[in-house]
Amino acid sequence: MPAHVPRVDTAPPAGRNRPNIAIVQGFIGSLMMWLGSLGVGWLSQASVELRRNPIIIALRFEPVGAVISVLLLALGGMLLVRAWLRLGQRLNGWSEDARPYVLKAIIAWAVPLAAALPLFSRDVFAYIVQGQVMVAGLNPYVDGYSQISNYQQIGADELWAQSPTPYGPVFLWIEEGIVRLTGGNPDTSIILFRIIALIGVALCVWVVPRLAELHSVNPTRALWLTAANPLLLINFVASVHNDSLMIGLALAGLYLAARRRPVVGILLITLSVGIKPITLIFLPFVGLLWAGRGASWPRRFLYWFVTAAISLGILWIMGLINTFGFGWVGALSTPGSVWIWYAPVGFIGMVVAVLGNALGLPGWDLADVVHTMARVLSLVVIAYEVLRGDHSHMVRRLAIAFAAIVLLAPMIQSWYVVWLIPLFAVTGIRDDWQVKSLYLVVAFFMVYAITDQLDIFPYFGFSLLMARVMAAVVALAFGMYLVFFDRSTRVLFRRRYTPPAPGHLH
């Protein structure tokens, strides 16, 4: 991918294209998702007061209410995707006065999701019980949250109940602090975890335009691609994933390092690593930024060493303070054997396994070989991007290396994709197959999220399977409408689509 997208500074005022229409449409979509969450979002058994709320009773414990909730969630989610696409069209030209509209959209679309019950993921409940593990004085890298009595009442997924946590010391302290403040109450804990997630979103909003400007990429367009993106909003706000703070800190650290404040940048990236260690990938590139353009190989190795020493030294001190050392390193393999059908490597492994079994061979052992080969290839890509390339394209090189980790893994979650979007957006996503691919990825993962995790009350005829089928049909039909029939959005997916000149949108 080329590293630059040219600025357009000659556009007429953004208001001429009425972007508020798209903003209101997205707000309605988010509001529908909020209302739908009351019926099919994740609700703890311990949330006694919420379970007595008459609106929640009507939407969650009555078949008609559950059906309405599924429809609201599916239609609202896809309406939010449409609003995002239309906002991009209405702000074509991306002049400086377009920035307030993007910021207004981010706020308007995020607020209803921030008030929703957790959607598309139960991870926030795992954060609560992991905090209880910390409060109980147990070692979360040895003791799963199954050690906590009645953990199922909180709502954490049993799948990982006996697994060590893959999170670093910083997030463990956040979990412990929140549980101590709330006494483990799930409702107030979720509010505080959401505030943490919103801080991560705010960091993205602050840093993405600044990183884009360093690369002569239009900052408002980069912000729209990243922080107004429905994929970021549902994963970081609705799902309350800790990846929000992780990527916000990492991007802020990268920006400061690029602005010749490498030590502060390394500190922020290390804090990010202390949430999830995946952002260790940022450090060798920060070392290169610190070494400077045209640095000799001895100088590069020196700054790689100093960068690693600072970061690992801070993490070592954290390990001394919490007494767990580097226990999180061993826990990183927790989700290692998981695969999913839509990940390219996961799909290839599945095909190899099926064919191998059909031929009387150990199919899944062969699939593991495929997965291992893909991981080795990702290491080769990372090494190439670290060792070769133009200094001015450093952030793009990081984006490619990070993408290799994500795309060559057998498991890809939608929030993994959100890790990558800011890095590519600030270094340039062209208005051709590149941005079309992003549109399709956003639509796909929205449809998948809508159908993947629904909390359906099990004691009436409307089953979880029926709910998922209904959600899939509605969301997929809406997605096909956007691509093939909607007169406003279908042009975005045409092979030779060229954005209209500013001022000619309707």
Short mmCIF file of C-alpha atoms in Angstrom, two decimals:
data_model
loop_
_atom_site.label_atom_id
_atom_site.label_comp_id
_atom_site.label_asym_id
_atom_site.label_seq_id
_atom_site.Cartn_x
_atom_site.Cartn_y
_atom_site.Cartn_z
CA MET A 1 0.00 0.00 0.00
CA PRO A 2 1.30 3.45 -0.75
CA ALA A 3 2.14 5.49 2.28
CA HIS A 4 0.32 8.69 1.40
CA VAL A 5 -3.13 9.95 0.52
CA PRO A 6 -3.11 13.51 -0.79
CA ARG A 7 -4.76 16.24 1.23
CA VAL A 8 -7.72 18.09 -0.15
CA ASP A 9 -7.95 21.54 1.35
CA THR A 10 -10.07 23.25 -1.30
CA ALA A 11 -13.46 21.79 -0.37
CA PRO A 12 -16.44 24.03 0.33
CA PRO A 13 -17.87 24.16 3.86
CA ALA A 14 -18.90 20.72 5.06
CA GLY A 15 -22.34 21.93 6.02
CA ARG A 16 -23.21 22.29 2.35
CA ASN A 17 -23.47 18.49 2.10
CA ARG A 18 -25.64 18.20 5.23
CA PRO A 19 -23.53 15.72 7.24
CA ASN A 20 -25.89 16.13 10.20
CA ILE A 21 -28.34 13.87 8.38
CA ALA A 22 -25.86 10.99 8.58
CA ILE A 23 -25.00 11.83 12.18
CA VAL A 24 -28.68 11.70 13.22
CA GLN A 25 -29.16 8.46 11.31
CA GLY A 26 -26.22 6.89 13.14
CA PHE A 27 -27.53 8.16 16.47
CA ILE A 28 -30.86 6.46 15.76
CA GLY A 29 -29.00 3.25 14.90
CA SER A 30 -27.01 3.39 18.15
CA LEU A 31 -30.19 4.15 20.09
CA MET A 32 -31.84 1.07 18.55
CA MET A 33 -28.82 -1.00 19.58
CA TRP A 34 -29.08 0.38 23.12
CA LEU A 35 -32.74 -0.60 23.35
CA GLY A 36 -32.03 -4.00 21.82
CA SER A 37 -29.26 -4.58 24.35
CA LEU A 38 -31.80 -4.43 27.17
CA GLY A 39 -33.35 -7.59 25.77
CA VAL A 40 -30.41 -9.56 24.34
CA GLY A 41 -27.27 -7.89 25.73
CA TRP A 42 -25.33 -9.66 28.45
CA LEU A 43 -26.85 -9.30 31.90
CA SER A 44 -25.36 -10.77 35.07
CA GLN A 45 -27.44 -13.02 37.31
CA ALA A 46 -26.22 -10.76 40.12
CA SER A 47 -27.76 -7.66 38.51
CA VAL A 48 -30.83 -7.90 40.68
CA GLU A 49 -32.06 -4.32 40.29
CA LEU A 50 -31.79 -4.37 36.50
CA ARG A 51 -33.59 -7.69 36.32
CA ARG A 52 -36.52 -6.09 38.15
CA ASN A 53 -36.76 -3.21 35.70
CA PRO A 54 -40.12 -3.46 33.89
CA ILE A 55 -38.66 -2.50 30.50
CA ILE A 56 -35.97 -5.16 30.79
CA ILE A 57 -38.55 -7.71 31.95
CA ALA A 58 -40.70 -6.97 28.90
CA LEU A 59 -37.80 -7.15 26.44
CA ARG A 60 -35.82 -9.98 28.00
CA PHE A 61 -38.30 -12.38 29.58
CA GLU A 62 -41.16 -12.24 27.06
CA PRO A 63 -40.86 -13.91 23.61
CA VAL A 64 -42.25 -10.87 21.78
CA GLY A 65 -39.81 -8.59 23.59
CA ALA A 66 -36.88 -10.85 22.69
CA VAL A 67 -37.87 -10.83 19.01
CA ILE A 68 -38.18 -7.04 19.05
CA SER A 69 -34.77 -6.78 20.74
CA VAL A 70 -33.08 -8.94 18.09
CA LEU A 71 -34.64 -6.87 15.31
CA LEU A 72 -33.65 -3.59 16.97
CA LEU A 73 -30.07 -4.78 17.42
CA ALA A 74 -29.72 -6.05 13.85
CA LEU A 75 -31.35 -3.06 12.16
CA GLY A 76 -29.63 -0.56 14.44
CA GLY A 77 -26.18 -2.04 13.86
CA MET A 78 -26.52 -2.01 10.09
CA LEU A 79 -28.06 1.47 10.16
CA LEU A 80 -24.93 2.62 12.00
CA VAL A 81 -22.79 1.14 9.21
CA ARG A 82 -24.86 3.02 6.63
CA ALA A 83 -24.56 6.26 8.57
CA TRP A 84 -20.79 5.89 8.70
CA LEU A 85 -20.60 5.32 4.95
CA ARG A 86 -22.91 8.27 4.24
CA LEU A 87 -20.97 10.56 6.56
CA GLY A 88 -17.85 9.77 4.57
CA GLN A 89 -19.66 10.64 1.37
CA ARG A 90 -21.15 13.84 2.74
CA LEU A 91 -17.77 15.00 4.03
CA ASN A 92 -15.96 14.27 0.79
CA GLY A 93 -13.18 16.81 0.43
CA TRP A 94 -12.23 16.56 4.10
CA SER A 95 -11.54 20.23 4.67
CA GLU A 96 -10.61 21.48 8.13
CA ASP A 97 -14.18 22.54 8.92
CA ALA A 98 -15.29 18.91 8.50
CA ARG A 99 -13.51 17.85 11.72
CA PRO A 100 -16.31 19.01 14.11
CA TYR A 101 -18.81 16.87 12.24
CA VAL A 102 -16.68 13.74 12.67
CA LEU A 103 -16.22 14.51 16.37
CA LYS A 104 -19.96 15.12 16.72
CA ALA A 105 -20.63 11.76 15.06
CA ILE A 106 -18.23 9.91 17.37
CA ILE A 107 -19.93 11.36 20.45
CA ALA A 108 -23.49 10.92 19.16
CA TRP A 109 -22.90 7.32 18.14
CA ALA A 110 -20.88 6.34 21.22
CA VAL A 111 -23.21 7.72 23.94
CA PRO A 112 -26.10 5.23 23.44
CA LEU A 113 -23.62 2.34 23.19
CA ALA A 114 -21.96 3.50 26.43
CA ALA A 115 -25.34 3.17 28.16
CA ALA A 116 -26.09 -0.29 26.69
CA LEU A 117 -25.75 -3.62 28.39
CA PRO A 118 -22.54 -5.30 27.18
CA LEU A 119 -22.97 -6.45 23.59
CA PHE A 120 -21.15 -9.04 21.47
CA SER A 121 -18.77 -10.13 24.25
CA ARG A 122 -18.75 -11.27 27.87
CA ASP A 123 -15.13 -10.29 28.48
CA VAL A 124 -16.06 -7.48 30.86
CA PHE A 125 -17.53 -10.05 33.26
CA ALA A 126 -14.25 -11.96 33.10
CA TYR A 127 -12.48 -8.71 34.05
CA ILE A 128 -14.67 -8.50 37.15
CA VAL A 129 -13.97 -12.03 38.36
CA GLN A 130 -10.27 -11.68 37.53
CA GLY A 131 -10.34 -8.60 39.75
CA GLN A 132 -11.86 -10.78 42.44
CA VAL A 133 -8.99 -13.24 41.94
CA MET A 134 -6.59 -10.36 42.62
CA VAL A 135 -8.52 -9.14 45.65
CA ALA A 136 -8.50 -12.70 47.05
CA GLY A 137 -4.69 -12.71 46.91
CA LEU A 138 -4.51 -15.47 44.30
CA ASN A 139 -2.15 -15.58 41.33
CA PRO A 140 -4.16 -14.92 38.13
CA TYR A 141 -1.37 -16.50 36.05
CA VAL A 142 -1.89 -19.77 37.90
CA ASP A 143 -5.43 -19.65 39.27
CA GLY A 144 -8.33 -19.28 36.86
CA TYR A 145 -11.44 -17.44 37.98
CA SER A 146 -13.11 -20.77 38.66
CA GLN A 147 -11.42 -20.38 42.06
CA ILE A 148 -13.94 -17.62 42.87
CA SER A 149 -17.16 -18.92 44.38
CA ASN A 150 -20.31 -18.17 42.35
CA TYR A 151 -18.31 -16.72 39.47
CA GLN A 152 -21.04 -17.93 37.13
CA GLN A 153 -23.46 -15.53 38.80
CA ILE A 154 -21.33 -12.63 37.56
CA GLY A 155 -21.68 -13.80 33.96
CA ALA A 156 -18.10 -14.72 32.99
CA ASP A 157 -17.70 -17.27 30.20
CA GLU A 158 -17.00 -20.77 31.52
CA LEU A 159 -14.75 -21.45 28.52
CA TRP A 160 -11.83 -19.61 30.15
CA ALA A 161 -12.75 -20.27 33.79
CA GLN A 162 -9.73 -22.47 34.45
CA SER A 163 -7.31 -20.63 32.17
CA PRO A 164 -4.64 -18.20 33.37
CA THR A 165 -5.25 -14.59 32.37
CA PRO A 166 -3.34 -13.34 29.30
CA TYR A 167 -3.37 -9.74 30.58
CA GLY A 168 -0.39 -7.83 31.89
CA PRO A 169 0.17 -6.25 35.31
CA VAL A 170 -1.32 -2.85 34.42
CA PHE A 171 -4.72 -4.28 33.58
CA LEU A 172 -4.63 -6.61 36.58
CA TRP A 173 -4.26 -3.55 38.79
CA ILE A 174 -7.13 -1.84 36.97
CA GLU A 175 -9.31 -4.92 37.52
CA GLU A 176 -8.36 -5.13 41.17
CA GLY A 177 -8.91 -1.40 41.75
CA ILE A 178 -12.36 -1.44 40.17
CA VAL A 179 -13.47 -4.51 42.14
CA ARG A 180 -12.22 -2.97 45.38
CA LEU A 181 -14.13 0.24 44.61
CA THR A 182 -17.37 -1.54 43.70
CA GLY A 183 -17.17 -4.56 45.98
CA GLY A 184 -17.51 -6.69 42.86
CA ASN A 185 -20.97 -5.32 41.99
CA PRO A 186 -21.27 -6.12 38.26
CA ASP A 187 -23.35 -3.09 37.28
CA THR A 188 -21.11 -0.43 38.81
CA SER A 189 -18.00 -2.37 37.74
CA ILE A 190 -19.17 -2.32 34.12
CA ILE A 191 -19.66 1.45 34.32
CA LEU A 192 -16.06 1.91 35.49
CA PHE A 193 -14.66 -0.49 32.89
CA ARG A 194 -16.60 1.47 30.27
CA ILE A 195 -14.99 4.69 31.47
CA ILE A 196 -11.58 3.02 31.02
CA ALA A 197 -12.59 1.97 27.50
CA LEU A 198 -13.79 5.49 26.70
CA ILE A 199 -10.42 6.87 27.82
CA GLY A 200 -8.85 4.61 25.20
CA VAL A 201 -11.27 5.92 22.57
CA ALA A 202 -10.44 9.50 23.58
CA LEU A 203 -6.72 8.75 23.17
CA CYS A 204 -7.42 7.45 19.65
CA VAL A 205 -9.42 10.59 18.84
CA TRP A 206 -6.54 12.74 20.08
CA VAL A 207 -3.64 10.94 18.45
CA VAL A 208 -4.95 9.70 15.09
CA PRO A 209 -5.20 13.15 13.43
CA ARG A 210 -1.74 14.06 14.74
CA LEU A 211 -0.16 10.88 13.40
CA ALA A 212 -1.93 11.43 10.08
CA GLU A 213 -0.53 14.95 9.79
CA LEU A 214 2.99 13.58 10.29
CA HIS A 215 2.40 11.47 7.17
CA SER A 216 0.75 14.23 5.09
CA VAL A 217 -2.51 12.28 5.26
CA ASN A 218 -5.78 14.12 5.75
CA PRO A 219 -6.35 13.99 9.54
CA THR A 220 -10.14 14.30 9.42
CA ARG A 221 -10.49 11.41 6.99
CA ALA A 222 -8.15 9.30 9.14
CA LEU A 223 -10.30 10.10 12.18
CA TRP A 224 -13.46 9.10 10.32
CA LEU A 225 -11.89 5.83 9.17
CA THR A 226 -10.74 5.04 12.71
CA ALA A 227 -12.73 6.48 15.61
CA ALA A 228 -16.11 6.99 13.91
CA ASN A 229 -15.82 3.47 12.52
CA PRO A 230 -18.68 1.23 13.75
CA LEU A 231 -16.18 -1.59 14.26
CA LEU A 232 -14.27 0.48 16.81
CA LEU A 233 -17.45 1.69 18.51
CA ILE A 234 -18.99 -1.75 18.97
CA ASN A 235 -15.75 -3.37 20.16
CA PHE A 236 -14.41 -0.61 22.38
CA VAL A 237 -17.64 0.94 23.68
CA ALA A 238 -20.42 -1.65 23.36
CA SER A 239 -18.24 -4.68 24.14
CA VAL A 240 -16.03 -2.86 26.71
CA HIS A 241 -12.83 -4.53 25.52
CA ASN A 242 -9.59 -3.57 27.22
CA ASP A 243 -8.04 -3.35 23.74
CA SER A 244 -9.35 0.23 23.68
CA LEU A 245 -6.91 1.46 26.32
CA MET A 246 -4.20 -0.84 24.98
CA ILE A 247 -4.23 0.59 21.46
CA GLY A 248 -4.85 4.16 22.66
CA LEU A 249 -1.71 4.10 24.82
CA ALA A 250 0.33 2.41 22.09
CA LEU A 251 -0.66 4.97 19.46
CA ALA A 252 0.04 7.86 21.84
CA GLY A 253 3.47 6.39 22.60
CA LEU A 254 4.19 5.95 18.91
CA TYR A 255 3.26 9.55 18.19
CA LEU A 256 5.47 10.91 20.97
CA ALA A 257 8.36 8.76 19.76
CA ALA A 258 7.86 10.11 16.24
CA ARG A 259 7.95 13.63 17.71
CA ARG A 260 11.35 12.97 19.29
CA ARG A 261 10.13 12.17 22.77
CA PRO A 262 11.13 8.50 22.70
CA VAL A 263 11.45 7.82 26.44
CA VAL A 264 7.92 9.04 27.18
CA GLY A 265 6.73 7.12 24.12
CA ILE A 266 8.38 3.93 25.37
CA LEU A 267 6.76 4.45 28.78
CA LEU A 268 3.27 4.70 27.25
CA ILE A 269 3.85 1.69 25.00
CA THR A 270 5.09 -0.27 28.02
CA LEU A 271 1.88 0.62 29.85
CA SER A 272 0.04 -0.70 26.78
CA VAL A 273 2.09 -3.91 26.92
CA GLY A 274 1.09 -4.12 30.59
CA ILE A 275 -2.52 -4.43 29.39
CA LYS A 276 -1.97 -6.87 26.52
CA PRO A 277 1.56 -7.90 25.47
CA ILE A 278 0.74 -7.87 21.75
CA THR A 279 1.88 -4.23 21.48
CA LEU A 280 5.47 -5.32 22.11
CA ILE A 281 5.58 -5.21 18.29
CA PHE A 282 5.74 -1.40 18.54
CA LEU A 283 9.07 -1.37 20.40
CA PRO A 284 11.58 -2.27 17.64
CA PHE A 285 10.06 0.40 15.39
CA VAL A 286 10.23 2.97 18.18
CA GLY A 287 13.88 2.03 18.60
CA LEU A 288 14.44 2.78 14.92
CA LEU A 289 12.66 6.13 15.24
CA TRP A 290 14.93 6.96 18.17
CA ALA A 291 18.06 5.93 16.27
CA GLY A 292 17.11 8.36 13.52
CA ARG A 293 17.17 8.44 9.73
CA GLY A 294 20.23 6.85 8.16
CA ALA A 295 21.40 5.27 11.42
CA SER A 296 24.22 2.74 11.11
CA TRP A 297 23.62 -0.86 12.13
CA PRO A 298 25.60 -0.52 15.38
CA ARG A 299 23.51 2.55 16.27
CA ARG A 300 20.27 0.69 15.48
CA PHE A 301 21.25 -2.23 17.69
CA LEU A 302 22.22 0.16 20.45
CA TYR A 303 18.83 1.85 20.42
CA TRP A 304 16.99 -1.46 20.14
CA PHE A 305 18.87 -2.56 23.24
CA VAL A 306 18.14 0.66 25.13
CA THR A 307 14.45 0.57 24.12
CA ALA A 308 14.11 -3.05 25.25
CA ALA A 309 16.01 -2.36 28.47
CA ILE A 310 13.72 0.55 29.42
CA SER A 311 10.52 -1.34 28.64
CA LEU A 312 11.51 -4.67 30.15
CA GLY A 313 12.98 -2.89 33.16
CA ILE A 314 9.64 -1.18 33.85
CA LEU A 315 7.78 -4.48 33.40
CA TRP A 316 10.27 -6.20 35.73
CA ILE A 317 9.62 -3.57 38.40
CA MET A 318 5.88 -4.09 37.95
CA GLY A 319 6.42 -7.82 38.39
CA LEU A 320 8.29 -7.21 41.62
CA ILE A 321 5.50 -4.98 42.93
CA ASN A 322 2.69 -7.43 42.21
CA THR A 323 4.94 -10.44 43.07
CA PHE A 324 3.89 -12.27 39.88
CA GLY A 325 7.05 -11.50 37.90
CA PHE A 326 6.69 -12.29 34.19
CA GLY A 327 3.99 -14.86 34.80
CA TRP A 328 1.92 -13.39 32.00
CA VAL A 329 4.45 -14.65 29.43
CA GLY A 330 3.49 -18.25 30.12
CA ALA A 331 -0.19 -17.35 29.98
CA LEU A 332 0.05 -16.01 26.44
CA SER A 333 -0.57 -19.46 25.00
CA THR A 334 -4.07 -19.60 26.57
CA PRO A 335 -5.97 -19.04 23.28
CA GLY A 336 -3.19 -20.46 21.11
CA SER A 337 -4.93 -23.54 19.69
CA VAL A 338 -8.17 -21.76 18.76
CA TRP A 339 -9.10 -21.22 15.12
CA ILE A 340 -12.08 -19.77 13.28
CA TRP A 341 -13.46 -20.44 9.84
CA TYR A 342 -13.26 -16.91 8.39
CA ALA A 343 -9.57 -16.43 9.23
CA PRO A 344 -7.63 -17.37 6.07
CA VAL A 345 -5.17 -19.56 7.99
CA GLY A 346 -7.98 -21.05 10.08
CA PHE A 347 -9.95 -21.88 6.92
CA ILE A 348 -6.95 -23.45 5.18
CA GLY A 349 -6.21 -25.48 8.31
CA MET A 350 -9.81 -26.68 8.42
CA VAL A 351 -9.69 -27.78 4.76
CA VAL A 352 -6.39 -29.59 5.34
CA ALA A 353 -7.84 -31.31 8.41
CA VAL A 354 -10.98 -32.46 6.56
CA LEU A 355 -9.01 -33.73 3.56
CA GLY A 356 -6.45 -35.40 5.79
CA ASN A 357 -9.10 -37.19 7.82
CA ALA A 358 -10.82 -38.30 4.60
CA LEU A 359 -7.53 -39.87 3.47
CA GLY A 360 -7.00 -41.59 6.79
CA LEU A 361 -4.31 -39.15 7.91
CA PRO A 362 -4.15 -37.20 11.21
CA GLY A 363 -5.99 -34.20 9.79
CA TRP A 364 -5.85 -31.89 12.78
CA ASP A 365 -2.16 -32.59 13.29
CA LEU A 366 -1.65 -31.46 9.70
CA ALA A 367 -3.77 -28.36 10.45
CA ASP A 368 -1.45 -27.57 13.35
CA VAL A 369 1.47 -27.73 10.90
CA VAL A 370 -0.34 -25.20 8.69
CA HIS A 371 -0.90 -22.92 11.67
CA THR A 372 2.76 -23.19 12.68
CA MET A 373 3.97 -22.42 9.16
CA ALA A 374 1.76 -19.32 9.11
CA ARG A 375 3.21 -18.14 12.42
CA VAL A 376 6.74 -18.63 11.07
CA LEU A 377 5.78 -16.62 7.98
CA SER A 378 4.48 -13.82 10.19
CA LEU A 379 7.86 -13.75 11.98
CA VAL A 380 9.60 -13.49 8.60
CA VAL A 381 7.39 -10.54 7.63
CA ILE A 382 8.05 -8.83 10.97
CA ALA A 383 11.81 -9.33 10.62
CA TYR A 384 11.76 -7.93 7.09
CA GLU A 385 9.79 -4.82 8.11
CA VAL A 386 12.07 -4.22 11.11
CA LEU A 387 15.30 -4.68 9.17
CA ARG A 388 14.43 -3.21 5.77
CA GLY A 389 12.54 -0.19 4.52
CA ASP A 390 12.42 3.58 4.27
CA HIS A 391 12.67 5.47 7.57
CA SER A 392 9.88 7.83 6.49
CA HIS A 393 7.55 4.81 6.15
CA MET A 394 8.26 3.52 9.66
CA VAL A 395 4.63 3.56 10.83
CA ARG A 396 3.48 1.84 7.63
CA ARG A 397 6.15 -0.81 8.19
CA LEU A 398 4.80 -1.28 11.72
CA ALA A 399 1.27 -1.56 10.29
CA ILE A 400 2.35 -4.32 7.90
CA ALA A 401 4.23 -6.20 10.63
CA PHE A 402 1.22 -5.95 12.96
CA ALA A 403 -1.09 -7.06 10.15
CA ALA A 404 1.10 -10.13 9.63
CA ILE A 405 0.54 -11.13 13.26
CA VAL A 406 -3.23 -10.72 12.91
CA LEU A 407 -3.89 -12.01 9.41
CA LEU A 408 -1.58 -15.03 9.58
CA ALA A 409 -3.14 -16.28 12.82
CA PRO A 410 -5.74 -19.08 12.79
CA MET A 411 -8.02 -16.96 15.00
CA ILE A 412 -9.06 -13.40 14.06
CA GLN A 413 -11.48 -11.48 16.23
CA SER A 414 -13.09 -8.24 15.07
CA TRP A 415 -11.20 -6.23 17.68
CA TYR A 416 -7.92 -7.56 16.24
CA VAL A 417 -8.85 -5.77 13.02
CA VAL A 418 -9.50 -2.59 15.01
CA TRP A 419 -5.87 -2.72 16.19
CA LEU A 420 -4.76 -2.31 12.57
CA ILE A 421 -7.15 0.30 11.23
CA PRO A 422 -5.52 3.36 12.90
CA LEU A 423 -2.03 2.44 11.68
CA PHE A 424 -3.19 2.07 8.08
CA ALA A 425 -5.51 5.09 8.26
CA VAL A 426 -2.77 7.47 9.43
CA THR A 427 -0.39 6.29 6.72
CA GLY A 428 -2.94 6.32 3.93
CA ILE A 429 -5.89 4.21 2.77
CA ARG A 430 -6.64 5.01 -0.87
CA ASP A 431 -10.12 5.59 -2.31
CA ASP A 432 -9.94 2.38 -4.36
CA TRP A 433 -9.90 -1.32 -3.46
CA GLN A 434 -8.23 -0.42 -0.18
CA VAL A 435 -11.11 1.54 1.30
CA LYS A 436 -13.65 -0.79 -0.36
CA SER A 437 -12.00 -3.68 1.47
CA LEU A 438 -12.39 -1.79 4.75
CA TYR A 439 -16.08 -1.16 4.02
CA LEU A 440 -16.66 -4.87 3.42
CA VAL A 441 -14.70 -5.89 6.52
CA VAL A 442 -16.74 -3.49 8.68
CA ALA A 443 -20.01 -4.77 7.23
CA PHE A 444 -18.96 -8.42 7.61
CA PHE A 445 -17.92 -8.10 11.24
CA MET A 446 -21.04 -6.12 12.10
CA VAL A 447 -23.21 -8.89 10.66
CA TYR A 448 -21.12 -11.51 12.46
CA ALA A 449 -21.23 -9.65 15.78
CA ILE A 450 -25.00 -9.22 15.58
CA THR A 451 -25.47 -12.98 15.16
CA ASP A 452 -22.63 -14.33 17.27
CA GLN A 453 -23.43 -13.58 20.92
CA LEU A 454 -26.98 -12.99 22.07
CA ASP A 455 -28.15 -13.51 25.65
CA ILE A 456 -31.50 -15.21 25.03
CA PHE A 457 -33.64 -16.22 28.00
CA PRO A 458 -33.69 -20.04 27.65
CA TYR A 459 -37.11 -20.79 29.06
CA PHE A 460 -39.43 -19.89 26.22
CA GLY A 461 -39.96 -21.07 22.66
CA PHE A 462 -37.79 -18.42 21.00
CA SER A 463 -34.47 -20.30 21.11
CA LEU A 464 -30.94 -18.97 20.75
CA LEU A 465 -30.66 -20.65 17.35
CA MET A 466 -33.86 -18.98 16.13
CA ALA A 467 -32.60 -15.63 17.40
CA ARG A 468 -29.29 -16.02 15.60
CA VAL A 469 -30.96 -17.04 12.35
CA MET A 470 -33.30 -14.05 12.54
CA ALA A 471 -30.43 -11.67 13.31
CA ALA A 472 -28.33 -13.13 10.49
CA VAL A 473 -31.12 -12.86 7.93
CA VAL A 474 -31.98 -9.27 8.84
CA ALA A 475 -28.38 -8.05 9.08
CA LEU A 476 -27.25 -9.85 5.93
CA ALA A 477 -30.26 -8.57 3.98
CA PHE A 478 -29.47 -5.02 5.12
CA GLY A 479 -25.83 -5.50 4.13
CA MET A 480 -26.79 -6.74 0.66
CA TYR A 481 -29.11 -3.75 0.34
CA LEU A 482 -26.23 -1.38 1.10
CA VAL A 483 -23.96 -3.04 -1.47
CA PHE A 484 -26.39 -3.65 -4.33
CA PHE A 485 -29.58 -1.61 -3.98
CA ASP A 486 -29.14 1.53 -1.88
CA ARG A 487 -28.70 4.32 -4.44
CA SER A 488 -26.51 6.29 -2.07
CA THR A 489 -24.14 3.58 -0.84
CA ARG A 490 -23.97 1.06 -3.68
CA VAL A 491 -21.70 3.36 -5.67
CA LEU A 492 -19.07 2.94 -2.95
CA PHE A 493 -18.67 -0.71 -3.90
CA ARG A 494 -18.46 -0.23 -7.67
CA ARG A 495 -15.27 -1.38 -9.27
CA ARG A 496 -14.40 2.01 -10.74
CA TYR A 497 -16.16 4.30 -8.30
CA THR A 498 -14.67 7.79 -8.02
CA PRO A 499 -15.85 10.04 -5.17
CA PRO A 500 -17.89 12.97 -6.52
CA ALA A 501 -16.51 16.46 -6.40
CA PRO A 502 -17.18 18.32 -3.12
CA GLY A 503 -20.49 20.10 -3.05
CA HIS A 504 -22.30 17.69 -5.40
CA LEU A 505 -23.53 15.19 -2.83
CA HIS A 506 -27.19 14.78 -2.00
#
